[in-house]
mmCIF file of C-alpha atoms in Angstrom:
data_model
loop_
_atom_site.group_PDB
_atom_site.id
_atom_site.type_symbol
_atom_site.label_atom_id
_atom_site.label_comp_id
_atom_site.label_asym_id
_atom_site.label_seq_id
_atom_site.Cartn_x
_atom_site.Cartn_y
_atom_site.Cartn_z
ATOM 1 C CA UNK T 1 -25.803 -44.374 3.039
ATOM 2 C CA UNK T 2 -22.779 -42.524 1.829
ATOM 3 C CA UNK T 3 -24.972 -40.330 -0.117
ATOM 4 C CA UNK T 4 -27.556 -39.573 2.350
ATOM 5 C CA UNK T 5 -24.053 -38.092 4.663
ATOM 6 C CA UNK T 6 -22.537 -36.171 1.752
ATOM 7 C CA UNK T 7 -26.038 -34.560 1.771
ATOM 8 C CA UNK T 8 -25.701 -34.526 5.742
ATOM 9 C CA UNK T 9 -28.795 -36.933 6.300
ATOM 10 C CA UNK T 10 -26.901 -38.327 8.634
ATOM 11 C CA UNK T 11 -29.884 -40.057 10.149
ATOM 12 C CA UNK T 12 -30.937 -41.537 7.168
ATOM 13 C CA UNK T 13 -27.696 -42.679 6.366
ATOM 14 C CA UNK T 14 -27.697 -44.313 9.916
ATOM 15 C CA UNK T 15 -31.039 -46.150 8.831
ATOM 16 C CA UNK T 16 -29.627 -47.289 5.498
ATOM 17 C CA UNK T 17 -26.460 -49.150 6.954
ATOM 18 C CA UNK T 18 -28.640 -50.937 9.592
ATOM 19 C CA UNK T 19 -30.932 -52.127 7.243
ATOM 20 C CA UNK T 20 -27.856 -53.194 5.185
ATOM 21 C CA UNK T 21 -27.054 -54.947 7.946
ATOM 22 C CA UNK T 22 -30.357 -56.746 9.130
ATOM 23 C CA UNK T 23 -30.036 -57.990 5.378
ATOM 24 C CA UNK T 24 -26.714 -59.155 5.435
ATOM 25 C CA UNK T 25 -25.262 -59.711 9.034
ATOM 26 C CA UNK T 26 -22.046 -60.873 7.185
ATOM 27 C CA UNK T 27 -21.230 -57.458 5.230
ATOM 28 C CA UNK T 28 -18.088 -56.419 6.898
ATOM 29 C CA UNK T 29 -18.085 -52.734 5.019
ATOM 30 C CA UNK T 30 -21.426 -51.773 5.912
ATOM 31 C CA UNK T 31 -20.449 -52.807 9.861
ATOM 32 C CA UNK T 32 -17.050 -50.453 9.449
ATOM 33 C CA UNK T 33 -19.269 -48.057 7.710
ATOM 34 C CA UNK T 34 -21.722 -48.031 10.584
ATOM 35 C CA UNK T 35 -19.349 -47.701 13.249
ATOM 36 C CA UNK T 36 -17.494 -45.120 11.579
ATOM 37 C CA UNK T 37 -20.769 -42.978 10.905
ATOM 38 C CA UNK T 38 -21.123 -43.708 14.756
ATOM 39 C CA UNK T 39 -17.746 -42.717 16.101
ATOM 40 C CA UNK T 40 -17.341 -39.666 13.509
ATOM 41 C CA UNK T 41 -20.205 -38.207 13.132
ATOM 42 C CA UNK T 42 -20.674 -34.344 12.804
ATOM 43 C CA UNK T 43 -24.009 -34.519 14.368
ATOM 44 C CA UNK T 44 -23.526 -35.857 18.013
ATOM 45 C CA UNK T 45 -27.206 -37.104 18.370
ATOM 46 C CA UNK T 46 -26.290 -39.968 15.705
ATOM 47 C CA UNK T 47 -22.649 -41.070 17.622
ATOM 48 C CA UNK T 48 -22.817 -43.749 19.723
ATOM 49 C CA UNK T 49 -19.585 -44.913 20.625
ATOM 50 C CA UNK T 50 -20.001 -48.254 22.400
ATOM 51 C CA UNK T 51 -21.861 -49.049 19.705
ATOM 52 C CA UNK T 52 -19.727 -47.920 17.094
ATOM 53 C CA UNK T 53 -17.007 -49.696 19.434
ATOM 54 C CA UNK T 54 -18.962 -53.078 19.220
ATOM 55 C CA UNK T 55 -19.328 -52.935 15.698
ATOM 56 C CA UNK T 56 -15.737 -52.169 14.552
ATOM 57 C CA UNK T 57 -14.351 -54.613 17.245
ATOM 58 C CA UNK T 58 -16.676 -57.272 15.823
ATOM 59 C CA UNK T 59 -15.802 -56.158 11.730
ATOM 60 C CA UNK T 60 -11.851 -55.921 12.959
ATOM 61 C CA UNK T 61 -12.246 -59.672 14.558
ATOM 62 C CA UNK T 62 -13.811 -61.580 11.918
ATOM 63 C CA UNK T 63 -10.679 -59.999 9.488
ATOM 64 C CA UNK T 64 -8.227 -61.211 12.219
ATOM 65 C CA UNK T 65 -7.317 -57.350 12.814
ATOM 66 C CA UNK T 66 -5.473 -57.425 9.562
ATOM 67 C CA UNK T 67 -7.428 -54.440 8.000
ATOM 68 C CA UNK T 68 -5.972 -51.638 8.386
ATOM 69 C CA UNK T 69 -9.272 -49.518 7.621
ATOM 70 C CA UNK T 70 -10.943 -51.396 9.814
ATOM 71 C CA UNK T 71 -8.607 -50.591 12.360
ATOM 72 C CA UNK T 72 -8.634 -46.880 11.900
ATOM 73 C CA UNK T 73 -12.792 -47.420 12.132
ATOM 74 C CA UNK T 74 -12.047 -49.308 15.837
ATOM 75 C CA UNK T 75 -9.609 -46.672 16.978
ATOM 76 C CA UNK T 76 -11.750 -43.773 16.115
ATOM 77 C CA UNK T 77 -14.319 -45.723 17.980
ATOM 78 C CA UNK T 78 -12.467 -46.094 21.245
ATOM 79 C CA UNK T 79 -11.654 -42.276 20.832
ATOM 80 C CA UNK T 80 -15.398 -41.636 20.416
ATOM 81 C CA UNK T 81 -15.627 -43.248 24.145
ATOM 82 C CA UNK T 82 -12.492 -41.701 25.388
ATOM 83 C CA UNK T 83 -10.293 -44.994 25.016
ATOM 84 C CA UNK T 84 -7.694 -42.795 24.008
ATOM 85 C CA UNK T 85 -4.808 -45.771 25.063
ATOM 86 C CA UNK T 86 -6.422 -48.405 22.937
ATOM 87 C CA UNK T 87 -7.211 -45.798 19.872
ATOM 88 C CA UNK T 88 -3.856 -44.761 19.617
ATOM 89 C CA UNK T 89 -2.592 -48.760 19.806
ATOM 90 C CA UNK T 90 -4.858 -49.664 16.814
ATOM 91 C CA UNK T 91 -3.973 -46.865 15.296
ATOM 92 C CA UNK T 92 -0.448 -47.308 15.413
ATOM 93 C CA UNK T 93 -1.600 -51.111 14.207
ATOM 94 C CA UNK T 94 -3.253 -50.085 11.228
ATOM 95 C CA UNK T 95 -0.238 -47.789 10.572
ATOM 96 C CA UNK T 96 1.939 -50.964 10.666
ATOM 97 C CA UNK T 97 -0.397 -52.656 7.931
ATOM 98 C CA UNK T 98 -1.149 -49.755 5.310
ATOM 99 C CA UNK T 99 1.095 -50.026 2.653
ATOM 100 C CA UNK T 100 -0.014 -47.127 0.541
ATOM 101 C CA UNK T 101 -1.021 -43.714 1.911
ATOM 102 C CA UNK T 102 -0.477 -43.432 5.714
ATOM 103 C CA UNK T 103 -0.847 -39.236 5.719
ATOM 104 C CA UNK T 104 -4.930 -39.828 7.273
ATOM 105 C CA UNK T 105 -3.829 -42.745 9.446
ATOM 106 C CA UNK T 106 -1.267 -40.557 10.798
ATOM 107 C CA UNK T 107 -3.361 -37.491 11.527
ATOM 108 C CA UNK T 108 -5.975 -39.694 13.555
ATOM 109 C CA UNK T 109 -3.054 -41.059 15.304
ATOM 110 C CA UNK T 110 -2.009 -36.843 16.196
ATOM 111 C CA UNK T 111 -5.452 -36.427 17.729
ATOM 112 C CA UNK T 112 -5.723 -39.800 19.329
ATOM 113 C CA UNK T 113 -2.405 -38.670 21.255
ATOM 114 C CA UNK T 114 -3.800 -35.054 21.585
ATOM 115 C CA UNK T 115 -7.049 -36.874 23.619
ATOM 116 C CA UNK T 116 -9.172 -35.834 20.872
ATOM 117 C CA UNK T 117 -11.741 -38.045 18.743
ATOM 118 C CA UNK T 118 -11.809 -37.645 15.060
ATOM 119 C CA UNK T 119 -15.241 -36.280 13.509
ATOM 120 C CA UNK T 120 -15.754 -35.678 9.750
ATOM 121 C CA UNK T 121 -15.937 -32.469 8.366
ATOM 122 C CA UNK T 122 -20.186 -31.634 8.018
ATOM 123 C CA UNK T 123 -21.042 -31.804 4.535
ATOM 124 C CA UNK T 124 -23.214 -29.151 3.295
ATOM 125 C CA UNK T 125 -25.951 -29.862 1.489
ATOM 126 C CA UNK T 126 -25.521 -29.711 -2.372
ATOM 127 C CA UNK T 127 -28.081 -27.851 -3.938
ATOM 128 C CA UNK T 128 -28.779 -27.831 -8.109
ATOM 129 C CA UNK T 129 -27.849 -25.362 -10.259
ATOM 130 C CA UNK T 130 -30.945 -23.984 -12.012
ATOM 131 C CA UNK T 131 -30.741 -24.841 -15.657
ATOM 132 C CA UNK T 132 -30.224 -22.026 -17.800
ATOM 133 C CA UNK T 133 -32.433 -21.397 -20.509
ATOM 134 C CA UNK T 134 -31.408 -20.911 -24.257
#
């Protein structure tokens, strides 16, 4: 899935985390993963945030909201569906919990209290490099 969105198949990667998903309900990354493909999304006919919402929430519960990635992935959510009060309180949660590099944390946190949902930059597609010949 990661792949298919650093190639900016960004529908394919959507298909790849829910069948990760319908295989193992349990897999707490691919749920963050899905709800932050669905909350962040470059291409707005792949976000859905109350799904992206129920997904992080459910991810964020089961870790007893002691993830701080998790946390970012249920803010960004709740921005996605203009929750901007709750975004910016798990935000500031997750804030409270990293331990190493807050700098992204604190720029979602910025847009969150600018009213503003986080998207990631579109990808473009990599092409090869024709091999030169000898």
């Amino acid at each position: 899935a990661t792949t298919q969105a650093l190639n900016g198949s960004y529908h394919a990667a959507r298909v790849d985390l829910e069948k990760a998903i319908a295989l193992d309900k349990n897999n707490i990354l691919a749920h963050n993963n899905y709800a932050w493909l669905l909350a962040t999304c470059p291409d707005s006919s792949v976000r859905d945030g109350q799904r992206a919402v129920q997904y992080a929430r459910g991810a964020s519960e089961s870790l007893k909201h002691g993830s701080p990635m998790v946390l970012d992935t249920l803010a960004a959510a709740e921005a996605e569906m203009g929750d901007f009060r709750s975004a910016v309180k798990d935000e500031k949660r997750a804030l409270s919990l990293e331990k190493g590099d807050r700098s992204l944390y604190n720029q979602h946190l910025q847009s969150y209290m600018n009213a503003s949902p986080v998207r990631e930059a579109p990808e473009p597609p990599k092409t090869a490099r024709p091999l030169k010949k000898s």
